[in-house]
XYZ file of C-alpha atoms in Angstrom:
573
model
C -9.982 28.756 11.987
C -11.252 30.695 8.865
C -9.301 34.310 8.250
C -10.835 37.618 7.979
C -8.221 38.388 4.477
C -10.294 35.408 2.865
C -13.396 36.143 3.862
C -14.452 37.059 -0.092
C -12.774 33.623 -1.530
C -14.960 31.975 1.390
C -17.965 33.479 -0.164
C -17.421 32.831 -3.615
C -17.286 29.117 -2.775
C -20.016 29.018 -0.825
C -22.054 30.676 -3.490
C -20.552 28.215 -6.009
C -21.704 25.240 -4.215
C -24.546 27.096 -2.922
C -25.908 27.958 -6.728
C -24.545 24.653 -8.737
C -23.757 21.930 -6.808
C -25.151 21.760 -3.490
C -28.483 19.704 -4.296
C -26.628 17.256 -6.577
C -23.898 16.712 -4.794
C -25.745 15.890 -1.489
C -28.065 13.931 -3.468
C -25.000 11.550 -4.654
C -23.470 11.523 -1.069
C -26.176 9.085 0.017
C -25.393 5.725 0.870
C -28.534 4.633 -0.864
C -27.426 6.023 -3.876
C -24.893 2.935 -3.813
C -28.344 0.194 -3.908
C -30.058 2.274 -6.234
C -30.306 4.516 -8.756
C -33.723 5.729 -7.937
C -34.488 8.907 -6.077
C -37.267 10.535 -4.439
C -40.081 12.691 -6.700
C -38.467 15.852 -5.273
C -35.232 15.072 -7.146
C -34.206 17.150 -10.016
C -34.864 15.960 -13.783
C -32.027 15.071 -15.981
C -31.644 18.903 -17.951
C -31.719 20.527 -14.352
C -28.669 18.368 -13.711
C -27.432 18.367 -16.237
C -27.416 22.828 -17.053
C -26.058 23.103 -13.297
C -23.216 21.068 -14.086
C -22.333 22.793 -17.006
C -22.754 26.227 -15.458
C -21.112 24.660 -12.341
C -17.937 23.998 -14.959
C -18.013 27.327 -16.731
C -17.472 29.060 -12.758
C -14.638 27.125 -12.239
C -12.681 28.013 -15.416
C -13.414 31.311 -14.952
C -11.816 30.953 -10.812
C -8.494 29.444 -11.611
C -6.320 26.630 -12.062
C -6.632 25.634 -9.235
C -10.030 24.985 -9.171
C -9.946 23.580 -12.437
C -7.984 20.778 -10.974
C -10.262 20.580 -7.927
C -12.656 20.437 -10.922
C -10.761 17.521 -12.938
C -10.399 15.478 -9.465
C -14.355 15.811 -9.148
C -14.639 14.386 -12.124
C -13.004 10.782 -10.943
C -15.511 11.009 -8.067
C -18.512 9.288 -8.791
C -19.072 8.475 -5.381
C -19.593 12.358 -5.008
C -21.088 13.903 -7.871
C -23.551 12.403 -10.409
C -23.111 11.569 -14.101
C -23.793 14.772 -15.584
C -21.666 16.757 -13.592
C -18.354 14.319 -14.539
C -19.131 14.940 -18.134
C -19.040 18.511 -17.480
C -15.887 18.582 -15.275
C -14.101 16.513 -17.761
C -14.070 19.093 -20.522
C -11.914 21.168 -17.968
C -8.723 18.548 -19.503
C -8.126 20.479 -22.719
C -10.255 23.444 -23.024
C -8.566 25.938 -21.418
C -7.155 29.230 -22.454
C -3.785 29.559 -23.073
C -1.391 31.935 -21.871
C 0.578 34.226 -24.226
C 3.825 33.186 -26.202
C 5.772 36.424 -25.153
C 4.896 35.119 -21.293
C 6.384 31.698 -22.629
C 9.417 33.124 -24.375
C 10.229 34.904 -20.580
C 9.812 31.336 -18.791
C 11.864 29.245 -20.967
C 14.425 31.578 -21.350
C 14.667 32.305 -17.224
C 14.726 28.804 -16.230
C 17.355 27.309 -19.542
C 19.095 30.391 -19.012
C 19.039 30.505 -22.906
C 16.801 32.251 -25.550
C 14.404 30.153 -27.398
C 15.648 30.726 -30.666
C 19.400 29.555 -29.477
C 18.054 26.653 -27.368
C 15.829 25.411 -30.329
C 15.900 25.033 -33.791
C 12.068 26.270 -34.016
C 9.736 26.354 -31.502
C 6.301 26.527 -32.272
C 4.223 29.339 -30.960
C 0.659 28.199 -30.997
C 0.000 25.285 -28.044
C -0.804 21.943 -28.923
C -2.815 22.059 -25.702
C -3.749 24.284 -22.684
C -4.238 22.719 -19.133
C -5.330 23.790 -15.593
C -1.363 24.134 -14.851
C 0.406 24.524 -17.906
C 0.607 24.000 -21.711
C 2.569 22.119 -24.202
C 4.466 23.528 -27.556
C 5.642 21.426 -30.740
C 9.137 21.996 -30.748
C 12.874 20.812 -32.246
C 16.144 20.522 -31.257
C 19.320 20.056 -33.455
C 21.807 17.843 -32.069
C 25.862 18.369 -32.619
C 25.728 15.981 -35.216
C 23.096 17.816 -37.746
C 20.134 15.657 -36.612
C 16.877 17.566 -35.894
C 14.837 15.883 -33.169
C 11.218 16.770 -32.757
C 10.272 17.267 -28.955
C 7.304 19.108 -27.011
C 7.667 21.419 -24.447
C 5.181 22.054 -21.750
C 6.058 25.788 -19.914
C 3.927 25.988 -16.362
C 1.798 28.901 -15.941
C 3.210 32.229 -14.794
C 2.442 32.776 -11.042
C 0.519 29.757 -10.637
C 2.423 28.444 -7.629
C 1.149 31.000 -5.869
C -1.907 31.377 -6.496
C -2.245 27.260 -5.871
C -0.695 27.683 -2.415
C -3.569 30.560 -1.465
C -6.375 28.450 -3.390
C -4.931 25.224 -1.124
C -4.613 27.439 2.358
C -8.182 28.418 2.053
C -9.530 24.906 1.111
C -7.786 23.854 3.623
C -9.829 26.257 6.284
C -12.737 25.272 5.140
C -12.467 21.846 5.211
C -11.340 21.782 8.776
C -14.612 23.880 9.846
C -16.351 21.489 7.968
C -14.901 18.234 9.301
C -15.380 19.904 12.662
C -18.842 21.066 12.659
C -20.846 18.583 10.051
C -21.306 15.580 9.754
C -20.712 15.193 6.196
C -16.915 16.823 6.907
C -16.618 13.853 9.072
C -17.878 11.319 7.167
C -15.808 12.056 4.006
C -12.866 13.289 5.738
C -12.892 16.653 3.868
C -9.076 17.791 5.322
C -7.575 14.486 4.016
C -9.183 15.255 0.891
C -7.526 18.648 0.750
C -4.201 16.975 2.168
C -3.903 14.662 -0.769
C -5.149 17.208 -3.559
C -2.179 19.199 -1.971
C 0.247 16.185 -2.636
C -1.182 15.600 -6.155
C -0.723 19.634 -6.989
C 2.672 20.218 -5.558
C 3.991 17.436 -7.152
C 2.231 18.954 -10.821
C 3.844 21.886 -10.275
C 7.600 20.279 -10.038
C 8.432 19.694 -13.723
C 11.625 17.566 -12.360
C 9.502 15.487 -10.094
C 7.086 14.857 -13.090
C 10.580 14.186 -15.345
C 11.754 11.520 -12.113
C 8.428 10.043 -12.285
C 8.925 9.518 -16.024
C 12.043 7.798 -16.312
C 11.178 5.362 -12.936
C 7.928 4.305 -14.881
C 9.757 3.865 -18.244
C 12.453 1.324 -16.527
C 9.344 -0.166 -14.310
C 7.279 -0.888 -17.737
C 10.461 -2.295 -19.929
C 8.871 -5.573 -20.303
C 6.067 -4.385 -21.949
C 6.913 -3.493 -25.447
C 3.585 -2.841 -26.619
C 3.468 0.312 -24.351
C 5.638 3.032 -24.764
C 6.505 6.309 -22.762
C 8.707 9.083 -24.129
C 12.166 9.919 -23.185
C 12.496 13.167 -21.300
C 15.257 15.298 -22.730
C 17.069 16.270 -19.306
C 18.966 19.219 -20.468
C 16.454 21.064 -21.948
C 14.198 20.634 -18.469
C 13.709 22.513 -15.479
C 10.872 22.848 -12.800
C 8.501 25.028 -14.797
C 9.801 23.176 -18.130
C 10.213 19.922 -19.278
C 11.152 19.008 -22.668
C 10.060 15.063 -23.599
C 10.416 13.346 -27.519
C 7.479 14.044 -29.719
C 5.696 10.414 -30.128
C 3.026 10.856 -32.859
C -0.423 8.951 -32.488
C -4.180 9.148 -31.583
C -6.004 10.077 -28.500
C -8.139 6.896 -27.098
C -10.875 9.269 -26.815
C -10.273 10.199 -30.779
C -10.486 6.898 -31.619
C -12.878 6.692 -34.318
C -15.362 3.400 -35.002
C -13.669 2.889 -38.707
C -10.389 2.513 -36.596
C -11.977 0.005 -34.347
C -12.901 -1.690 -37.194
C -9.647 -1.977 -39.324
C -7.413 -2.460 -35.901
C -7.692 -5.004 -33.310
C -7.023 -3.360 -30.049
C -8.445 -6.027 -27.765
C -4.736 -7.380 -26.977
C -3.839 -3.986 -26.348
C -6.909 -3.338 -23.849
C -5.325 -6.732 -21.558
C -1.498 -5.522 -21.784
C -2.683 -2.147 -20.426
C -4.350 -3.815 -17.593
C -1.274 -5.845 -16.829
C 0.709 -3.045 -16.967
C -0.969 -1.282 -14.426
C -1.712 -4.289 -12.229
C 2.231 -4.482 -12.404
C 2.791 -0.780 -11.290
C 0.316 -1.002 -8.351
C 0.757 -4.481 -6.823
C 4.552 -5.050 -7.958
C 6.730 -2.122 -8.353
C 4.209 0.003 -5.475
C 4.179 3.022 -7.363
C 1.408 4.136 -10.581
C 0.690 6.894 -13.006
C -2.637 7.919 -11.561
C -3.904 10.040 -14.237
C -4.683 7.389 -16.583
C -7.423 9.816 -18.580
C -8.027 8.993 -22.279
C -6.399 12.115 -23.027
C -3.130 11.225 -21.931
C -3.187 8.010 -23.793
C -1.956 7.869 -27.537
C -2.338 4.561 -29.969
C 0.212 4.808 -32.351
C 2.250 1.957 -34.688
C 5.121 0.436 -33.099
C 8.017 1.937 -35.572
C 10.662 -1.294 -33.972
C 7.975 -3.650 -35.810
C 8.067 -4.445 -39.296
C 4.230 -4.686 -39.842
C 3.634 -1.533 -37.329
C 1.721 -3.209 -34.548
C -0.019 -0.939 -32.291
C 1.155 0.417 -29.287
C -0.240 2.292 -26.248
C 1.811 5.347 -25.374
C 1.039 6.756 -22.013
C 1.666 10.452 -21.150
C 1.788 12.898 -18.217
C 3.208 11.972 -15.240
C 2.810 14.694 -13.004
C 0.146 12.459 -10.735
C 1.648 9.391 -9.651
C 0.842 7.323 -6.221
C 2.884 5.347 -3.855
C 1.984 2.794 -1.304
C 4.116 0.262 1.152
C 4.701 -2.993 0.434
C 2.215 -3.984 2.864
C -0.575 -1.605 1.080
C 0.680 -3.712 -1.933
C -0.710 -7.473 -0.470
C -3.835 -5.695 0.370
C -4.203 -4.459 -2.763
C -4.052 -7.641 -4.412
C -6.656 -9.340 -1.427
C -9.100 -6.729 -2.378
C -8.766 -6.862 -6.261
C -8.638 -10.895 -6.049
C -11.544 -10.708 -4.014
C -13.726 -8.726 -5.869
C -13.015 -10.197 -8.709
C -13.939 -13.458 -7.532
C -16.771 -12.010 -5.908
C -16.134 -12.531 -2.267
C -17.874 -9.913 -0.479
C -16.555 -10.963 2.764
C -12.869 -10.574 2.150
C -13.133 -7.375 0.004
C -15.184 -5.736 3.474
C -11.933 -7.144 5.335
C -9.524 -6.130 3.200
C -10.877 -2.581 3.417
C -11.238 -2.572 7.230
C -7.852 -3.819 7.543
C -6.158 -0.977 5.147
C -8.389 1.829 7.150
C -9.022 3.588 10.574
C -11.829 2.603 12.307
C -13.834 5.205 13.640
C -15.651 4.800 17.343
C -19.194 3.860 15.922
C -17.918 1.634 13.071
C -20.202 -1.772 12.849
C -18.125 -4.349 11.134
C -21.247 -6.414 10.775
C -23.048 -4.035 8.594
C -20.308 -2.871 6.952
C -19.563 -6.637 5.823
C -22.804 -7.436 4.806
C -23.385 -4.263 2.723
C -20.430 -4.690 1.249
C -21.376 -8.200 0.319
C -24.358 -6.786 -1.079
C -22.456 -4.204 -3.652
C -20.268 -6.927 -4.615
C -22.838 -9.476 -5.556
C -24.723 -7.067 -7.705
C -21.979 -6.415 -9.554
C -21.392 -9.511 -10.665
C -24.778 -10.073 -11.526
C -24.087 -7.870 -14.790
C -22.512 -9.024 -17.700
C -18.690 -9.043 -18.078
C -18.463 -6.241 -20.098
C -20.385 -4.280 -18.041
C -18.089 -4.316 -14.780
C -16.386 -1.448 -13.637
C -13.914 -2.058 -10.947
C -12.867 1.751 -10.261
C -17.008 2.667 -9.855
C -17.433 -0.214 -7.575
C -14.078 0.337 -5.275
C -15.622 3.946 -5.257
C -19.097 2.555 -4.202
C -16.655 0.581 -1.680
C -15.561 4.081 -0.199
C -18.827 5.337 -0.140
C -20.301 2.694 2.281
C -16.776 2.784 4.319
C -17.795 6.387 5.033
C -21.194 6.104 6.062
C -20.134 3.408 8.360
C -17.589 5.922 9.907
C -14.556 3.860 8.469
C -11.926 6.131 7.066
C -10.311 4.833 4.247
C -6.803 6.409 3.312
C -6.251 8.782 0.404
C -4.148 5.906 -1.567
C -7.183 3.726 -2.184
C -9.187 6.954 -3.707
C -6.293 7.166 -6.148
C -6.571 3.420 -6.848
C -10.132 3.884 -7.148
C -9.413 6.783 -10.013
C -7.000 4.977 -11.404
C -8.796 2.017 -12.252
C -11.820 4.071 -13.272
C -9.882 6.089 -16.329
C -8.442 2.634 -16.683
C -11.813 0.588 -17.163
C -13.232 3.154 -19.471
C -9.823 3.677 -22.072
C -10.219 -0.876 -21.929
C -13.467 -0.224 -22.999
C -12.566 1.907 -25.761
C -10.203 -0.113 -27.111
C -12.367 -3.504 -26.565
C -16.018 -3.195 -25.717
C -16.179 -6.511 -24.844
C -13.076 -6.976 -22.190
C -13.706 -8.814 -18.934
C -11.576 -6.543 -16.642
C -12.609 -8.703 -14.021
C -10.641 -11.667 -15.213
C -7.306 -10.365 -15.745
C -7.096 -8.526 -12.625
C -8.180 -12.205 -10.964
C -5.903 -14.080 -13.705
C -3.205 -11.515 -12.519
C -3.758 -11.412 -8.912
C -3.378 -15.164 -8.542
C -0.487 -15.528 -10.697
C 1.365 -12.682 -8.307
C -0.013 -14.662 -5.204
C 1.656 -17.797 -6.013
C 5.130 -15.539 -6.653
C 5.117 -13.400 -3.628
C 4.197 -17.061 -1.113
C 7.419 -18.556 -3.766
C 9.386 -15.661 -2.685
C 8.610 -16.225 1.058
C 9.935 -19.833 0.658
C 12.691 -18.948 -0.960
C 15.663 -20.881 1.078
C 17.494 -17.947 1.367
C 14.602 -16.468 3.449
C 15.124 -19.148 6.478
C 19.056 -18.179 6.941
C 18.375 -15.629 9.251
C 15.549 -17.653 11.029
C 17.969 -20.911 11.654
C 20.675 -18.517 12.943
C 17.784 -17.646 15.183
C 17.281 -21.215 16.004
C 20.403 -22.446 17.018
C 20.935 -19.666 18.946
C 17.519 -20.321 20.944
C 18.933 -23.624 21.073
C 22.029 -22.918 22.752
C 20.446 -20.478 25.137
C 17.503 -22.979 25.986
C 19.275 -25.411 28.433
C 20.576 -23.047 30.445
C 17.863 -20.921 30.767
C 15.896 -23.657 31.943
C 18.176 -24.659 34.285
C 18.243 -21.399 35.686
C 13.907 -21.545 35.597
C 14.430 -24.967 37.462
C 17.114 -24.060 40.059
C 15.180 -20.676 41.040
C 11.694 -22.865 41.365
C 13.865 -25.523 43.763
C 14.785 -22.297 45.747
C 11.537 -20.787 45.646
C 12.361 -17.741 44.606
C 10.157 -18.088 42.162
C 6.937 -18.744 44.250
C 6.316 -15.384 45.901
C 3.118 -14.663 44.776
C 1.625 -18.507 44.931
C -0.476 -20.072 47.803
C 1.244 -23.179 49.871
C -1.929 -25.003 48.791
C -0.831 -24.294 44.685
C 2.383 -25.219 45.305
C 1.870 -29.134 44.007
C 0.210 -28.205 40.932
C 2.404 -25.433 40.428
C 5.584 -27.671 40.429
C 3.782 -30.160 38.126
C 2.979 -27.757 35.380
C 6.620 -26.515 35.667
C 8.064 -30.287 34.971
C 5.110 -30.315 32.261
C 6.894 -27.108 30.544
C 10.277 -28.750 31.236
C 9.593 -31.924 29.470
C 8.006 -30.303 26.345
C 11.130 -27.538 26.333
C 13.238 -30.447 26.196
C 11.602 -31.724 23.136
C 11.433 -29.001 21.687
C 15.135 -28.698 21.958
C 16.011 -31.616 20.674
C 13.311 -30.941 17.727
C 14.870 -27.733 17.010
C 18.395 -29.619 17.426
C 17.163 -32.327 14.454
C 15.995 -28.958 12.187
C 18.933 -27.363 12.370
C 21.481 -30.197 12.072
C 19.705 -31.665 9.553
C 19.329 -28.332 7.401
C 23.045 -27.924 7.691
C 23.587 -32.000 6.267
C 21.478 -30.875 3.225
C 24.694 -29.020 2.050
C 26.722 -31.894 3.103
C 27.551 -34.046 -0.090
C 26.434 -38.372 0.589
C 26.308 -41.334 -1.299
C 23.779 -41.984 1.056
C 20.401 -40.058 -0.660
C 16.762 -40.278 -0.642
C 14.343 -39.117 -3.357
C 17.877 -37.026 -4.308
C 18.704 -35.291 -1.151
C 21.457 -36.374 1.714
C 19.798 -39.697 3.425
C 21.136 -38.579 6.832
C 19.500 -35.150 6.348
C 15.656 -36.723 5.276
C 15.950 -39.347 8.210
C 16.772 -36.106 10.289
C 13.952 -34.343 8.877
C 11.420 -37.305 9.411
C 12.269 -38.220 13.088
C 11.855 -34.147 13.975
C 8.386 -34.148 12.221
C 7.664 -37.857 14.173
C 9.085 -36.014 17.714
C 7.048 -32.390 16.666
C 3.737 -35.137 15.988
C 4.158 -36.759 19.375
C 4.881 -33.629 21.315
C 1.484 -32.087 19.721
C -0.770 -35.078 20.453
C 0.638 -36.048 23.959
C 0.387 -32.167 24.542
C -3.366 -32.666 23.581
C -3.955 -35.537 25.639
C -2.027 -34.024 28.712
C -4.319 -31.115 28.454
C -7.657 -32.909 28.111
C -7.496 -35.113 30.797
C -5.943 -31.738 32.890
C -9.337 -29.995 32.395
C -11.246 -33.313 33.050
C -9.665 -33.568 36.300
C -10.276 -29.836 37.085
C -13.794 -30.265 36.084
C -14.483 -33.468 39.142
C -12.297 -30.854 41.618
C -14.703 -28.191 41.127
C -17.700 -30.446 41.572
């Protein structure tokens, strides 16, 4: 329910959206938009767009952080607002206005508990950078020994947890009316929206999360030594301040074309890839905020001829999914990749909640549609973020709601396919991800097999085959009393008792099937003269006269059954 005390923050929004964004935004909301890029004659031109957007940028700033970052997550939703409106929003990363130093001074020294100029051995005053939540200061430390360290500092906003948990409260109003009372609330699922921009900003705001995050992903990417992330300097940190080694190098998006031109970056485009395939489908947990400003090229100083190396920064945004998330992951990505429309609209369905009007046949075959045309452009042309957006798009019009995790994949891999094109204009992100996704496949089914994985299921085993006898006996020795027939007709009884002896019979094979599995699994470990192809000979007989019993039981089963139904069939007639 909205509240009277913010009533006015209710109307600036609805004049922001009202004034900027409204037209455009519903415009990009279509479905249709997902087919084509063509719109109707009453459709703005291009400038229209693309002065709104700007203006529509410029409002935010001057609103707050907060909705700078509701500004900065618009801009990794193409599915919501159109081109010129993510160029706009993406100038809200580093043009900010910073804060004062004598405001910085106070927040260092309350949460280190020490003055600046005794905590460092200079500390510069002028930001490197100024962001939505914070900003980040050149600084040194001297170390017991003598040794000056260089190290940057990012100091958190004053009073900007507080003002983010009013900004959140009332988005969060408004996207509950909305979800309630339109269908475009519904459709897009407005509250979970809110619900994960909440997880995304509380978790920004937590300097010691964002240091956590840091060293996890730093152990996580240790086999990659052509990508670095800096140490955070633990002491020296606190929730509103965290203190990480200074790593020297260029922006992707500062990348110039004469530095395309002297470096090869192309290898560095497919580690990068990897890397993040590894984070997502492997360790289930990903920096998410993979923009090309938080991505440095630099020379590696532990090689001799200074090979380059991708240093990734920030990691106040990460996401999390379940192992389970993790293998559906890796369907969808395979799938796409390998452009099989089918299983990437199953994949989806399976990882969201269906809604009561959800059509899983025109889902399927739009989705097949999407996929198709993608891979009817050239290689270097694909963009696997925009298309699991365009994926999200359709899932909503088709009242499927997808969860918030596969948005942030979708982001994820969007920053990701446009810093892989910066460094390589002519990767194939499609075939690493499908290079990758197989390769994992054939680990995780290894891992499955794994011997060690069938110990707890033959404990299982014997036990069932302990327990079977006896139960059965009991099942036999109640049916001979007829205790068991209670609910059965006197004219059933005949058939009744047959199918019993029918399940008797095949439990008894099975028994002594299950019997041959186990005994001979436990003979594998038994050391014989006696071998076949290597292994114990008594053990491979076993196994061959259980698969020979486990044939016949299946076919005679079969044959049983048939001529059961045949007879049925000349009763009823």
């Amino acid at each position: 329910m909205l509240k009277t005390r913010n009533l006015g923050t209710y109307r600036d929004l609805l004049l922001l959206f009202t004034r900027y964004g409204r037209k455009d935004f519903r415009i990009a909301l279509s479905p249709e938009d997902v087919f084509s890029a063509e719109t109707d004659a009453a459709a703005p031109t291009e400038p229209d767009v693309r002065a709104r957007a700007e203006a529509f940028a410029k409002a935010l700033k001057q609103m707050g952080p907060t909705y700078v970052k509701f500004g900065q997550l618009l801009s990794t939703r193409p599915d919501i607002v159109p081109q010129e409106y993510i160029l706009a929003l993406e100038s809200l990363q580093d043009q900010l206005e910073p804060f004062s130093f004598a405001e910085v001074e106070k927040i260092v020294e309350e949460e280190l508990g020490v003055r600046i100029s005794k905590a460092f051995e200079y500390f510069d005053s002028t930001p490197l950078a100024a962001a939505s939540l914070g900003q980040v200061h050149r600084a040194a430390l001297r170390h017991s020994n003598g040794e000056i360290r260089e190290v940057v500092v990012k100091v958190q906003r004053p009073n900007v947890r507080e003002q983010v948990r009013h900004d959140l409260e009332v988005f969060t109003e408004i996207a509950a009316e909305m979800d309630k009372h339109t269908d475009v609330g519904r459709k897009m699922n407005l509250v979970g929206a809110v619900e994960q921009a909440k997880v995304v900003l509380y978790g920004e705001l937590n300097y010691l999360q964002e240091a956590r995050n840091t060293e996890i992903l730093r152990e996580h990417l240790a086999d990659f030594p052509q990508i670095y992330i800096p140490a955070v300097i633990h002491d020296f940190s606190s929730p509103r301040v965290l203190t990480t080694e200074l790593v020297r190098g260029r922006k992707v998006s500062k990348l110039t074309p004469l530095a395309m031109i002297e470096n090869n970056y192309a290898e560095l485009a497919s580690v990068l890839t990897q890397a993040y395939l590894k984070q997502i489908c492997v360790d289930g947990m990903w920096h998410s905020d993979p923009h090309p400003g938080n991505i440095f090229i630099r020379e590696n100083p532990e090689t001799e001829d200074g090979a380059p190396q991708v240093v990734l920064l920030d990691f106040g945004m990460t996401s999390r999914i379940s192992t389970e998330f993790q293998d559906e992951v890796i369907k969808l990505l395979l799938s796409i990749s390998s452009n099989r429309g089918t299983e990437t609209a199953e994949a989806c369905i399976r990882m969201s909640e269906i809604q009561e009007r959800f059509d899983p046949v025109k889902f399927t075959r739009e989705i097949s549609t999407i996929v198709a045309a993608v891979h009817d452009v050239s290689a270097s042309d694909l963009n696997t973020g925009q298309l699991i957006f365009n994926v999200i798009t359709l899932a909503n019009s088709n009242e499927l709601k997808v969860p918030a995790e596969l948005t942030m994949l979708a982001k994820t891999l969007l920053h990701l396919d446009a810093i892989t094109k910066k460094l390589d204009p002519n990767f194939d992100p499609q075939r690493v991800i499908r290079d990758y996704a197989e390769r994992l496949i054939s680990q995780k089914l290894a891992q499955k097999f794994n011997p060690r994985n069938f110990y707890p299921a033959l404990l299982d085993l014997n036990q069932l085959v302990l327990d079977l006898p006896r139960r059965t006996r009991e099942i036999i020795d109640l049916t001979a009393a007829g205790k068991l027939a209670l609910t059965i007709k006197l004219s059933q009884a005949e058939e009744f008792l047959a199918g019993i002896h029918k399940v008797a019979n095949r439990i008894t094979i099975g028994v002594v099937i299950a019997a041959l599995l186990v005994s001979s699994s436990m003979m594998m470990r038994v050391p014989s003269r006696f071998t076949i192809f290597g292994y114990p000979g008594l053990a491979v007989f076993g196994y061959l006269l259980a698969s020979a019993a486990a044939f016949y039981l299946i076919l005679s089963t079969l044959i049983r059954d048939r001529k059961d139904q045949e007879r049925a069939k000349m009763k009823s007639k």
